[in-house]
Tab-separated table of C-alpha atoms in Angstrom:
chain	number	residue	atom	x	y	z
A	1	UNK	CA	132.559	89.361	90.351
A	2	UNK	CA	129.095	87.855	89.979
A	3	UNK	CA	127.756	88.450	93.431
A	4	UNK	CA	124.039	88.076	92.562
A	5	UNK	CA	121.732	87.345	89.575
A	6	UNK	CA	121.854	90.985	88.373
A	7	UNK	CA	125.591	90.857	87.887
A	8	UNK	CA	124.860	89.635	84.393
A	9	UNK	CA	122.144	91.417	82.365
A	10	UNK	CA	121.123	91.764	78.725
A	11	UNK	CA	121.252	95.148	77.069
A	12	UNK	CA	119.860	96.149	73.635
A	13	UNK	CA	122.495	97.843	71.464
A	14	UNK	CA	121.939	101.388	70.332
A	15	UNK	CA	124.517	102.590	67.876
A	16	UNK	CA	125.769	106.025	68.703
A	17	UNK	CA	128.506	108.319	67.388
A	18	UNK	CA	131.999	107.757	68.802
A	19	UNK	CA	134.107	104.672	69.547
A	20	UNK	CA	133.380	104.044	73.254
A	21	UNK	CA	130.852	101.804	74.918
A	22	UNK	CA	128.336	103.626	77.027
A	23	UNK	CA	126.313	102.330	79.966
A	24	UNK	CA	123.372	104.067	81.612
A	25	UNK	CA	124.384	104.977	85.233
A	26	UNK	CA	121.003	103.579	86.499
A	27	UNK	CA	122.280	100.041	85.964
A	28	UNK	CA	125.666	100.582	87.724
A	29	UNK	CA	124.396	99.436	91.137
A	30	UNK	CA	123.419	95.837	90.107
A	31	UNK	CA	126.776	95.567	88.451
A	32	UNK	CA	128.554	96.988	91.570
A	33	UNK	CA	130.200	99.313	88.868
A	34	UNK	CA	131.645	102.018	91.254
A	35	UNK	CA	134.307	103.264	88.774
A	36	UNK	CA	137.351	102.194	91.027
A	37	UNK	CA	139.033	100.220	88.222
A	38	UNK	CA	137.122	96.939	88.200
A	39	UNK	CA	136.883	95.053	84.978
A	40	UNK	CA	133.557	94.401	83.143
A	41	UNK	CA	133.126	91.981	80.358
A	42	UNK	CA	130.847	92.237	77.326
A	43	UNK	CA	129.553	88.967	75.815
A	44	UNK	CA	127.729	88.644	72.466
A	45	UNK	CA	125.203	85.706	72.176
A	46	UNK	CA	126.447	83.558	69.353
A	47	UNK	CA	123.259	81.335	68.557
A	48	UNK	CA	119.527	81.640	68.551
A	49	UNK	CA	119.139	79.782	71.921
A	50	UNK	CA	121.552	82.139	73.721
A	51	UNK	CA	119.829	85.168	72.131
A	52	UNK	CA	116.442	83.977	73.229
A	53	UNK	CA	117.643	83.241	76.768
A	54	UNK	CA	119.153	86.633	77.081
A	55	UNK	CA	116.138	88.416	75.624
A	56	UNK	CA	113.536	86.551	77.789
A	57	UNK	CA	115.419	86.023	81.184
A	58	UNK	CA	118.100	88.631	81.326
A	59	UNK	CA	116.966	91.980	79.951
A	60	UNK	CA	117.456	95.018	82.291
A	61	UNK	CA	113.623	95.531	82.821
A	62	UNK	CA	113.424	91.932	84.286
A	63	UNK	CA	116.002	92.757	86.931
A	64	UNK	CA	114.521	95.953	88.456
A	65	UNK	CA	113.512	94.187	91.708
A	66	UNK	CA	116.092	92.199	93.636
A	67	UNK	CA	115.136	88.752	94.887
A	68	UNK	CA	117.307	89.299	97.881
A	69	UNK	CA	115.179	91.936	99.596
A	70	UNK	CA	112.267	92.791	97.256
A	71	UNK	CA	113.390	96.283	96.851
A	72	UNK	CA	114.407	97.935	93.423
A	73	UNK	CA	118.110	97.598	92.778
A	74	UNK	CA	117.808	99.743	89.615
A	75	UNK	CA	116.804	103.426	90.049
A	76	UNK	CA	118.127	106.968	89.755
A	77	UNK	CA	121.568	107.870	91.226
A	78	UNK	CA	123.826	110.830	91.708
A	79	UNK	CA	123.055	113.764	89.369
A	80	UNK	CA	119.544	112.375	88.536
A	81	UNK	CA	118.529	112.484	92.221
A	82	UNK	CA	120.000	115.904	92.807
A	83	UNK	CA	118.352	117.341	89.728
A	84	UNK	CA	114.964	116.048	90.699
A	85	UNK	CA	115.367	117.142	94.326
A	86	UNK	CA	116.008	120.690	93.118
A	87	UNK	CA	113.289	120.575	90.580
A	88	UNK	CA	110.553	119.498	93.025
A	89	UNK	CA	111.747	121.851	95.769
A	90	UNK	CA	111.079	125.560	94.980
A	91	UNK	CA	112.058	125.635	91.345
A	92	UNK	CA	109.796	127.484	89.002
A	93	UNK	CA	110.049	128.383	85.301
A	94	UNK	CA	108.177	129.803	82.390
A	95	UNK	CA	105.858	127.519	80.317
A	96	UNK	CA	108.199	127.661	77.342
A	97	UNK	CA	111.123	126.590	79.498
A	98	UNK	CA	109.132	123.729	80.928
A	99	UNK	CA	108.111	122.631	77.503
A	100	UNK	CA	111.641	122.766	76.213
A	101	UNK	CA	112.917	120.755	79.242
A	102	UNK	CA	110.382	118.042	78.654
A	103	UNK	CA	110.951	117.740	74.987
A	104	UNK	CA	114.600	117.394	75.548
A	105	UNK	CA	113.954	114.219	77.616
A	106	UNK	CA	111.343	112.788	75.181
A	107	UNK	CA	107.998	113.866	76.786
A	108	UNK	CA	105.466	115.546	74.462
A	109	UNK	CA	102.431	115.769	76.704
A	110	UNK	CA	102.121	119.188	78.293
A	111	UNK	CA	98.393	119.158	78.976
A	112	UNK	CA	99.029	119.587	82.718
A	113	UNK	CA	100.003	123.251	82.273
A	114	UNK	CA	98.446	124.332	78.979
A	115	UNK	CA	97.095	127.754	80.075
A	116	UNK	CA	99.843	128.630	82.556
A	117	UNK	CA	102.622	131.348	82.195
A	118	UNK	CA	104.538	130.016	85.178
A	119	UNK	CA	105.070	126.274	85.795
A	120	UNK	CA	106.313	124.815	89.124
A	121	UNK	CA	108.956	122.101	89.177
A	122	UNK	CA	106.364	119.623	90.656
A	123	UNK	CA	104.224	120.083	87.546
A	124	UNK	CA	107.301	119.415	85.328
A	125	UNK	CA	108.048	116.289	87.244
A	126	UNK	CA	104.417	115.104	87.154
A	127	UNK	CA	104.578	115.105	83.288
A	128	UNK	CA	106.881	112.088	83.516
A	129	UNK	CA	104.432	109.919	85.696
A	130	UNK	CA	101.476	107.945	84.396
A	131	UNK	CA	98.298	109.910	84.452
A	132	UNK	CA	96.374	107.636	86.829
A	133	UNK	CA	99.223	106.987	89.247
A	134	UNK	CA	98.598	107.479	93.006
A	135	UNK	CA	101.207	107.278	95.694
A	136	UNK	CA	101.844	108.238	99.317
A	137	UNK	CA	105.376	107.949	100.742
A	138	UNK	CA	108.036	109.684	102.819
A	139	UNK	CA	111.102	111.743	101.822
A	140	UNK	CA	114.457	111.485	103.531
A	141	UNK	CA	113.457	114.357	105.941
A	142	UNK	CA	110.293	112.306	106.891
A	143	UNK	CA	108.048	114.770	104.857
A	144	UNK	CA	105.085	113.303	103.004
A	145	UNK	CA	105.345	112.754	99.254
A	146	UNK	CA	101.816	112.644	97.729
A	147	UNK	CA	101.005	111.849	94.094
A	148	UNK	CA	97.307	112.167	93.121
A	149	UNK	CA	96.317	111.106	89.597
A	150	UNK	CA	99.691	111.559	88.205
A	151	UNK	CA	100.336	114.877	89.823
A	152	UNK	CA	102.894	115.489	92.515
A	153	UNK	CA	100.818	117.433	95.005
A	154	UNK	CA	103.056	117.454	98.095
A	155	UNK	CA	106.645	116.740	98.993
A	156	UNK	CA	110.143	116.761	97.514
A	157	UNK	CA	111.534	113.916	95.398
A	158	UNK	CA	114.791	112.459	96.741
A	159	UNK	CA	116.609	109.129	96.950
A	160	UNK	CA	113.822	107.674	99.168
A	161	UNK	CA	111.497	108.021	96.261
A	162	UNK	CA	113.478	107.319	93.128
A	163	UNK	CA	116.842	105.939	94.343
A	164	UNK	CA	118.109	102.404	94.062
A	165	UNK	CA	117.082	100.029	96.898
A	166	UNK	CA	115.064	102.863	98.693
A	167	UNK	CA	113.029	104.035	95.774
A	168	UNK	CA	109.428	103.523	97.043
A	169	UNK	CA	107.929	105.457	94.241
A	170	UNK	CA	109.779	103.292	91.698
A	171	UNK	CA	108.509	100.130	93.377
A	172	UNK	CA	104.887	101.467	93.332
A	173	UNK	CA	105.080	102.061	89.612
A	174	UNK	CA	106.590	98.675	89.051
A	175	UNK	CA	103.800	96.796	91.021
A	176	UNK	CA	101.055	98.916	89.311
A	177	UNK	CA	102.271	99.105	85.656
A	178	UNK	CA	104.972	96.526	85.226
A	179	UNK	CA	108.447	96.319	83.944
A	180	UNK	CA	108.348	98.260	80.637
A	181	UNK	CA	106.583	101.250	82.014
A	182	UNK	CA	108.925	101.304	85.030
A	183	UNK	CA	111.953	101.264	82.931
A	184	UNK	CA	110.619	104.028	80.716
A	185	UNK	CA	109.869	106.246	83.763
A	186	UNK	CA	113.284	105.635	85.282
A	187	UNK	CA	114.930	106.644	81.931
A	188	UNK	CA	112.943	109.811	81.719
A	189	UNK	CA	113.524	110.685	85.401
A	190	UNK	CA	117.204	110.234	84.844
A	191	UNK	CA	117.283	112.486	81.841
A	192	UNK	CA	115.073	115.073	83.593
A	193	UNK	CA	117.406	115.330	86.666
A	194	UNK	CA	120.457	115.754	84.512
A	195	UNK	CA	118.675	118.318	82.236
A	196	UNK	CA	117.672	120.345	85.299
A	197	UNK	CA	121.256	120.354	86.624
A	198	UNK	CA	122.649	121.422	83.168
A	199	UNK	CA	120.279	124.414	83.079
A	200	UNK	CA	120.430	125.528	86.778
A	201	UNK	CA	123.826	124.219	87.959
A	202	UNK	CA	124.793	122.531	91.228
A	203	UNK	CA	128.015	122.947	93.225
A	204	UNK	CA	129.457	122.086	96.528
A	205	UNK	CA	132.121	123.757	98.751
A	206	UNK	CA	134.706	122.742	101.108
A	207	UNK	CA	132.376	123.393	104.017
A	208	UNK	CA	130.079	120.646	102.659
A	209	UNK	CA	132.707	118.040	103.402
A	210	UNK	CA	133.375	119.200	106.974
A	211	UNK	CA	132.720	116.730	109.676
A	212	UNK	CA	130.482	117.693	112.626
A	213	UNK	CA	132.330	118.417	115.960
A	214	UNK	CA	130.678	115.437	117.600
A	215	UNK	CA	132.454	112.884	115.378
A	216	UNK	CA	135.864	114.556	114.903
């Protein structure tokens, strides 16, 4: 169902191996694509006017901010948030591991830790941000998130910074650098979070689903 403007968006095709259509999880929220069996339809513009309209008005990067509430409706979700949360917590790695991790997500600027043997997760995360980016925000536990000249100095990255609708860091990048840079950063953050989880692992147990006594 088309519940709002972002229910219909324009995507550029990238041909990949295999026979299935693939969709970046970061655009699932505006589509309300929650994987419970709903149908989605793919339309191919048939003339120059339709192509121009889709290209100018409907591309994903033009739909990052919702007109409903002025917050970002496109951002990181699920594994991407978990991975970046673990990365910017207490995670540390060798310089070679950090370089390999960043290369795997399409980042080739490692000037922030050229002469270091050990690199913190915060430094790896900082390599994705614009070099002159400054930001002050709050994490879900009310801790301060501080970015100074593109370097994450303090805080842990979670859904309040890079998530959909609550991603105050995403909105700050959008207002400072515009649509294209924001979409590029979201893509890199998404790949970074997943790459971290693939390398370090993440699991939950039955106890994580237990309800507290006061609501049983």
